[in-house]
Amino acid sequence: MRTSHAHAFLALLIALATGAAGAQGFKFSQPDAATAAEERARQERIAQQLSTPCRSDLKGRKIVLIIGERQSNGMIAAEQQNYGPHYQAINARLRALGLATYTPEEIRKQIAQAEIDAYFRNDPDAALSAAKRLGASFVLRGLISSQSAMNPVMPVNQVSVSMGFTLSGANGRAISDVDASSASYAGADVSRMALTLVNEQADEVVARLYADYCRNAGLDSPKKPAAK
């Protein structure tokens, strides 16, 4: 990975972490030596994944990112205008790594809502049609689930958030599948803390996606003939 992209990504992480620290709510367990050790190990994993060599031609191949949320009734809501902050949490990190993505406006203008819904129903024909219309080489589908309930011991809301991201080629070939989850006490502002948790998990999620992308995305590309 280019040094400039690595520095840009680290600067982004610092800025996002500073902003998240001011969000309402508190974690159930306060930082201690074990927590600090876990965080150091997490940062080392992220750094190792971000150091994965990546072919220069992959940096220019565009990725379409769509976000959906599983509702309490099991249905998936995928109106992209409702997930701007969640989209930005992932998209900003992808771009900081030098990867090419589409803006939400480009996605809404060129992909019908019915086709976005089809992505989350695992309809390969609709997914391929939408990717071709955009000219996208890859599709990153994010599914966020969040639940809140009163903690049985303390009179506070507890938010549980899970994230699942699947990166595939326009032809449907799976490249990466990453899951992450977290839980926190959020006070009264459940939605704000849910977004904070998404930001906290996004660092490691994007690092894992990036490593898989650089290792696997070009495996089905035709090989160049050997020089004579």
mmCIF file with all atom_site columns, N, CA, C and O in Angstrom, residues 67-80 83 113 116-117 119-122 141-145:
data_model
loop_
_atom_site.group_PDB
_atom_site.id
_atom_site.type_symbol
_atom_site.label_atom_id
_atom_site.label_alt_id
_atom_site.label_comp_id
_atom_site.label_asym_id
_atom_site.label_entity_id
_atom_site.label_seq_id
_atom_site.pdbx_PDB_ins_code
_atom_site.Cartn_x
_atom_site.Cartn_y
_atom_site.Cartn_z
_atom_site.occupancy
_atom_site.B_iso_or_equiv
_atom_site.pdbx_formal_charge
_atom_site.auth_seq_id
_atom_site.auth_comp_id
_atom_site.auth_asym_id
_atom_site.auth_atom_id
_atom_site.pdbx_PDB_model_num
ATOM 1   N N  . ILE A 1 67  ? -25.957 -0.180  1.379  1.00 0.00 ? 67  ILE A N  1
ATOM 2   C CA . ILE A 1 67  ? -26.179 -0.496  2.793  1.00 0.00 ? 67  ILE A CA 1
ATOM 3   C C  . ILE A 1 67  ? -27.651 -0.828  3.006  1.00 0.00 ? 67  ILE A C  1
ATOM 4   O O  . ILE A 1 67  ? -28.534 -0.169  2.466  1.00 0.00 ? 67  ILE A O  1
ATOM 5   N N  . GLY A 1 68  ? -27.900 -1.848  3.797  1.00 0.00 ? 68  GLY A N  1
ATOM 6   C CA . GLY A 1 68  ? -29.258 -2.195  4.196  1.00 0.00 ? 68  GLY A CA 1
ATOM 7   C C  . GLY A 1 68  ? -29.308 -2.486  5.677  1.00 0.00 ? 68  GLY A C  1
ATOM 8   O O  . GLY A 1 68  ? -28.273 -2.694  6.318  1.00 0.00 ? 68  GLY A O  1
ATOM 9   N N  . GLU A 1 69  ? -30.500 -2.512  6.218  1.00 0.00 ? 69  GLU A N  1
ATOM 10  C CA . GLU A 1 69  ? -30.666 -2.788  7.654  1.00 0.00 ? 69  GLU A CA 1
ATOM 11  C C  . GLU A 1 69  ? -31.795 -3.773  7.862  1.00 0.00 ? 69  GLU A C  1
ATOM 12  O O  . GLU A 1 69  ? -32.910 -3.588  7.352  1.00 0.00 ? 69  GLU A O  1
ATOM 13  N N  . ARG A 1 70  ? -31.502 -4.815  8.596  1.00 0.00 ? 70  ARG A N  1
ATOM 14  C CA . ARG A 1 70  ? -32.531 -5.809  8.907  1.00 0.00 ? 70  ARG A CA 1
ATOM 15  C C  . ARG A 1 70  ? -33.455 -5.260  9.989  1.00 0.00 ? 70  ARG A C  1
ATOM 16  O O  . ARG A 1 70  ? -33.005 -4.840  11.056 1.00 0.00 ? 70  ARG A O  1
ATOM 17  N N  . GLN A 1 71  ? -34.736 -5.259  9.704  1.00 0.00 ? 71  GLN A N  1
ATOM 18  C CA . GLN A 1 71  ? -35.723 -4.757  10.637 1.00 0.00 ? 71  GLN A CA 1
ATOM 19  C C  . GLN A 1 71  ? -36.143 -5.840  11.632 1.00 0.00 ? 71  GLN A C  1
ATOM 20  O O  . GLN A 1 71  ? -35.824 -7.026  11.462 1.00 0.00 ? 71  GLN A O  1
ATOM 21  N N  . SER A 1 72  ? -36.884 -5.432  12.649 1.00 0.00 ? 72  SER A N  1
ATOM 22  C CA . SER A 1 72  ? -37.312 -6.382  13.678 1.00 0.00 ? 72  SER A CA 1
ATOM 23  C C  . SER A 1 72  ? -38.249 -7.452  13.120 1.00 0.00 ? 72  SER A C  1
ATOM 24  O O  . SER A 1 72  ? -38.349 -8.541  13.686 1.00 0.00 ? 72  SER A O  1
ATOM 25  N N  . ASN A 1 73  ? -38.938 -7.148  11.995 1.00 0.00 ? 73  ASN A N  1
ATOM 26  C CA . ASN A 1 73  ? -39.835 -8.129  11.386 1.00 0.00 ? 73  ASN A CA 1
ATOM 27  C C  . ASN A 1 73  ? -39.120 -9.044  10.380 1.00 0.00 ? 73  ASN A C  1
ATOM 28  O O  . ASN A 1 73  ? -39.751 -9.853  9.708  1.00 0.00 ? 73  ASN A O  1
ATOM 29  N N  . GLY A 1 74  ? -37.793 -8.893  10.264 1.00 0.00 ? 74  GLY A N  1
ATOM 30  C CA . GLY A 1 74  ? -37.022 -9.724  9.361  1.00 0.00 ? 74  GLY A CA 1
ATOM 31  C C  . GLY A 1 74  ? -36.835 -9.139  7.981  1.00 0.00 ? 74  GLY A C  1
ATOM 32  O O  . GLY A 1 74  ? -35.992 -9.615  7.215  1.00 0.00 ? 74  GLY A O  1
ATOM 33  N N  . MET A 1 75  ? -37.614 -8.121  7.629  1.00 0.00 ? 75  MET A N  1
ATOM 34  C CA . MET A 1 75  ? -37.479 -7.466  6.331  1.00 0.00 ? 75  MET A CA 1
ATOM 35  C C  . MET A 1 75  ? -36.227 -6.588  6.323  1.00 0.00 ? 75  MET A C  1
ATOM 36  O O  . MET A 1 75  ? -35.743 -6.155  7.369  1.00 0.00 ? 75  MET A O  1
ATOM 37  N N  . ILE A 1 76  ? -35.698 -6.331  5.119  1.00 0.00 ? 76  ILE A N  1
ATOM 38  C CA . ILE A 1 76  ? -34.505 -5.500  4.984  1.00 0.00 ? 76  ILE A CA 1
ATOM 39  C C  . ILE A 1 76  ? -34.878 -4.172  4.341  1.00 0.00 ? 76  ILE A C  1
ATOM 40  O O  . ILE A 1 76  ? -35.460 -4.146  3.250  1.00 0.00 ? 76  ILE A O  1
ATOM 41  N N  . ALA A 1 77  ? -34.585 -3.095  5.029  1.00 0.00 ? 77  ALA A N  1
ATOM 42  C CA . ALA A 1 77  ? -34.801 -1.749  4.498  1.00 0.00 ? 77  ALA A CA 1
ATOM 43  C C  . ALA A 1 77  ? -33.518 -1.310  3.812  1.00 0.00 ? 77  ALA A C  1
ATOM 44  O O  . ALA A 1 77  ? -32.445 -1.351  4.415  1.00 0.00 ? 77  ALA A O  1
ATOM 45  N N  . ALA A 1 78  ? -33.615 -0.897  2.551  1.00 0.00 ? 78  ALA A N  1
ATOM 46  C CA . ALA A 1 78  ? -32.405 -0.567  1.790  1.00 0.00 ? 78  ALA A CA 1
ATOM 47  C C  . ALA A 1 78  ? -32.545 0.753   1.036  1.00 0.00 ? 78  ALA A C  1
ATOM 48  O O  . ALA A 1 78  ? -31.935 0.938   -0.009 1.00 0.00 ? 78  ALA A O  1
ATOM 49  N N  . GLU A 1 79  ? -33.350 1.681   1.561  1.00 0.00 ? 79  GLU A N  1
ATOM 50  C CA . GLU A 1 79  ? -33.428 3.003   0.961  1.00 0.00 ? 79  GLU A CA 1
ATOM 51  C C  . GLU A 1 79  ? -32.144 3.743   1.307  1.00 0.00 ? 79  GLU A C  1
ATOM 52  O O  . GLU A 1 79  ? -31.915 4.121   2.459  1.00 0.00 ? 79  GLU A O  1
ATOM 53  N N  . GLN A 1 80  ? -31.286 3.942   0.314  1.00 0.00 ? 80  GLN A N  1
ATOM 54  C CA . GLN A 1 80  ? -29.928 4.408   0.561  1.00 0.00 ? 80  GLN A CA 1
ATOM 55  C C  . GLN A 1 80  ? -29.864 5.773   1.227  1.00 0.00 ? 80  GLN A C  1
ATOM 56  O O  . GLN A 1 80  ? -28.923 6.075   1.970  1.00 0.00 ? 80  GLN A O  1
ATOM 57  N N  . TYR A 1 83  ? -29.201 5.856   5.037  1.00 0.00 ? 83  TYR A N  1
ATOM 58  C CA . TYR A 1 83  ? -27.999 5.285   5.630  1.00 0.00 ? 83  TYR A CA 1
ATOM 59  C C  . TYR A 1 83  ? -26.749 6.078   5.274  1.00 0.00 ? 83  TYR A C  1
ATOM 60  O O  . TYR A 1 83  ? -25.663 5.512   5.168  1.00 0.00 ? 83  TYR A O  1
ATOM 61  N N  . GLN A 1 113 ? -34.454 1.432   -7.130 1.00 0.00 ? 113 GLN A N  1
ATOM 62  C CA . GLN A 1 113 ? -34.607 0.873   -5.790 1.00 0.00 ? 113 GLN A CA 1
ATOM 63  C C  . GLN A 1 113 ? -34.909 -0.622  -5.844 1.00 0.00 ? 113 GLN A C  1
ATOM 64  O O  . GLN A 1 113 ? -34.437 -1.395  -5.013 1.00 0.00 ? 113 GLN A O  1
ATOM 65  N N  . ILE A 1 116 ? -31.676 -2.453  -6.056 1.00 0.00 ? 116 ILE A N  1
ATOM 66  C CA . ILE A 1 116 ? -30.978 -2.464  -4.767 1.00 0.00 ? 116 ILE A CA 1
ATOM 67  C C  . ILE A 1 116 ? -31.607 -3.504  -3.849 1.00 0.00 ? 116 ILE A C  1
ATOM 68  O O  . ILE A 1 116 ? -30.910 -4.278  -3.179 1.00 0.00 ? 116 ILE A O  1
ATOM 69  N N  . ASP A 1 117 ? -32.943 -3.538  -3.823 1.00 0.00 ? 117 ASP A N  1
ATOM 70  C CA . ASP A 1 117 ? -33.633 -4.543  -3.008 1.00 0.00 ? 117 ASP A CA 1
ATOM 71  C C  . ASP A 1 117 ? -33.254 -5.953  -3.454 1.00 0.00 ? 117 ASP A C  1
ATOM 72  O O  . ASP A 1 117 ? -33.102 -6.862  -2.627 1.00 0.00 ? 117 ASP A O  1
ATOM 73  N N  . TYR A 1 119 ? -30.427 -6.942  -4.653 1.00 0.00 ? 119 TYR A N  1
ATOM 74  C CA . TYR A 1 119 ? -29.112 -7.285  -4.110 1.00 0.00 ? 119 TYR A CA 1
ATOM 75  C C  . TYR A 1 119 ? -29.265 -8.010  -2.774 1.00 0.00 ? 119 TYR A C  1
ATOM 76  O O  . TYR A 1 119 ? -28.576 -8.999  -2.500 1.00 0.00 ? 119 TYR A O  1
ATOM 77  N N  . PHE A 1 120 ? -30.155 -7.496  -1.943 1.00 0.00 ? 120 PHE A N  1
ATOM 78  C CA . PHE A 1 120 ? -30.306 -8.057  -0.602 1.00 0.00 ? 120 PHE A CA 1
ATOM 79  C C  . PHE A 1 120 ? -31.170 -9.321  -0.599 1.00 0.00 ? 120 PHE A C  1
ATOM 80  O O  . PHE A 1 120 ? -31.245 -10.009 0.414  1.00 0.00 ? 120 PHE A O  1
ATOM 81  N N  . ARG A 1 121 ? -31.798 -9.615  -1.738 1.00 0.00 ? 121 ARG A N  1
ATOM 82  C CA . ARG A 1 121 ? -32.514 -10.892 -1.882 1.00 0.00 ? 121 ARG A CA 1
ATOM 83  C C  . ARG A 1 121 ? -31.630 -11.919 -2.576 1.00 0.00 ? 121 ARG A C  1
ATOM 84  O O  . ARG A 1 121 ? -32.084 -13.015 -2.914 1.00 0.00 ? 121 ARG A O  1
ATOM 85  N N  . ASN A 1 122 ? -30.362 -11.541 -2.822 1.00 0.00 ? 122 ASN A N  1
ATOM 86  C CA . ASN A 1 122 ? -29.405 -12.433 -3.497 1.00 0.00 ? 122 ASN A CA 1
ATOM 87  C C  . ASN A 1 122 ? -29.895 -12.829 -4.889 1.00 0.00 ? 122 ASN A C  1
ATOM 88  O O  . ASN A 1 122 ? -29.799 -13.990 -5.294 1.00 0.00 ? 122 ASN A O  1
ATOM 89  N N  . ARG A 1 141 ? -21.758 -5.142  -0.366 1.00 0.00 ? 141 ARG A N  1
ATOM 90  C CA . ARG A 1 141 ? -23.092 -5.090  0.245  1.00 0.00 ? 141 ARG A CA 1
ATOM 91  C C  . ARG A 1 141 ? -22.957 -5.151  1.758  1.00 0.00 ? 141 ARG A C  1
ATOM 92  O O  . ARG A 1 141 ? -22.364 -6.092  2.299  1.00 0.00 ? 141 ARG A O  1
ATOM 93  N N  . GLY A 1 142 ? -23.479 -4.153  2.429  1.00 0.00 ? 142 GLY A N  1
ATOM 94  C CA . GLY A 1 142 ? -23.410 -4.111  3.880  1.00 0.00 ? 142 GLY A CA 1
ATOM 95  C C  . GLY A 1 142 ? -24.776 -4.292  4.499  1.00 0.00 ? 142 GLY A C  1
ATOM 96  O O  . GLY A 1 142 ? -25.743 -3.656  4.071  1.00 0.00 ? 142 GLY A O  1
ATOM 97  N N  . LEU A 1 143 ? -24.875 -5.164  5.468  1.00 0.00 ? 143 LEU A N  1
ATOM 98  C CA . LEU A 1 143 ? -26.133 -5.401  6.170  1.00 0.00 ? 143 LEU A CA 1
ATOM 99  C C  . LEU A 1 143 ? -25.911 -5.148  7.658  1.00 0.00 ? 143 LEU A C  1
ATOM 100 O O  . LEU A 1 143 ? -25.098 -5.813  8.297  1.00 0.00 ? 143 LEU A O  1
ATOM 101 N N  . ILE A 1 144 ? -26.634 -4.179  8.180  1.00 0.00 ? 144 ILE A N  1
ATOM 102 C CA . ILE A 1 144 ? -26.499 -3.781  9.584  1.00 0.00 ? 144 ILE A CA 1
ATOM 103 C C  . ILE A 1 144 ? -27.748 -4.188  10.344 1.00 0.00 ? 144 ILE A C  1
ATOM 104 O O  . ILE A 1 144 ? -28.866 -3.953  9.879  1.00 0.00 ? 144 ILE A O  1
ATOM 105 N N  . SER A 1 145 ? -27.550 -4.800  11.490 1.00 0.00 ? 145 SER A N  1
ATOM 106 C CA . SER A 1 145 ? -28.659 -5.164  12.362 1.00 0.00 ? 145 SER A CA 1
ATOM 107 C C  . SER A 1 145 ? -28.413 -4.540  13.728 1.00 0.00 ? 145 SER A C  1
ATOM 108 O O  . SER A 1 145 ? -27.282 -4.566  14.237 1.00 0.00 ? 145 SER A O  1
#
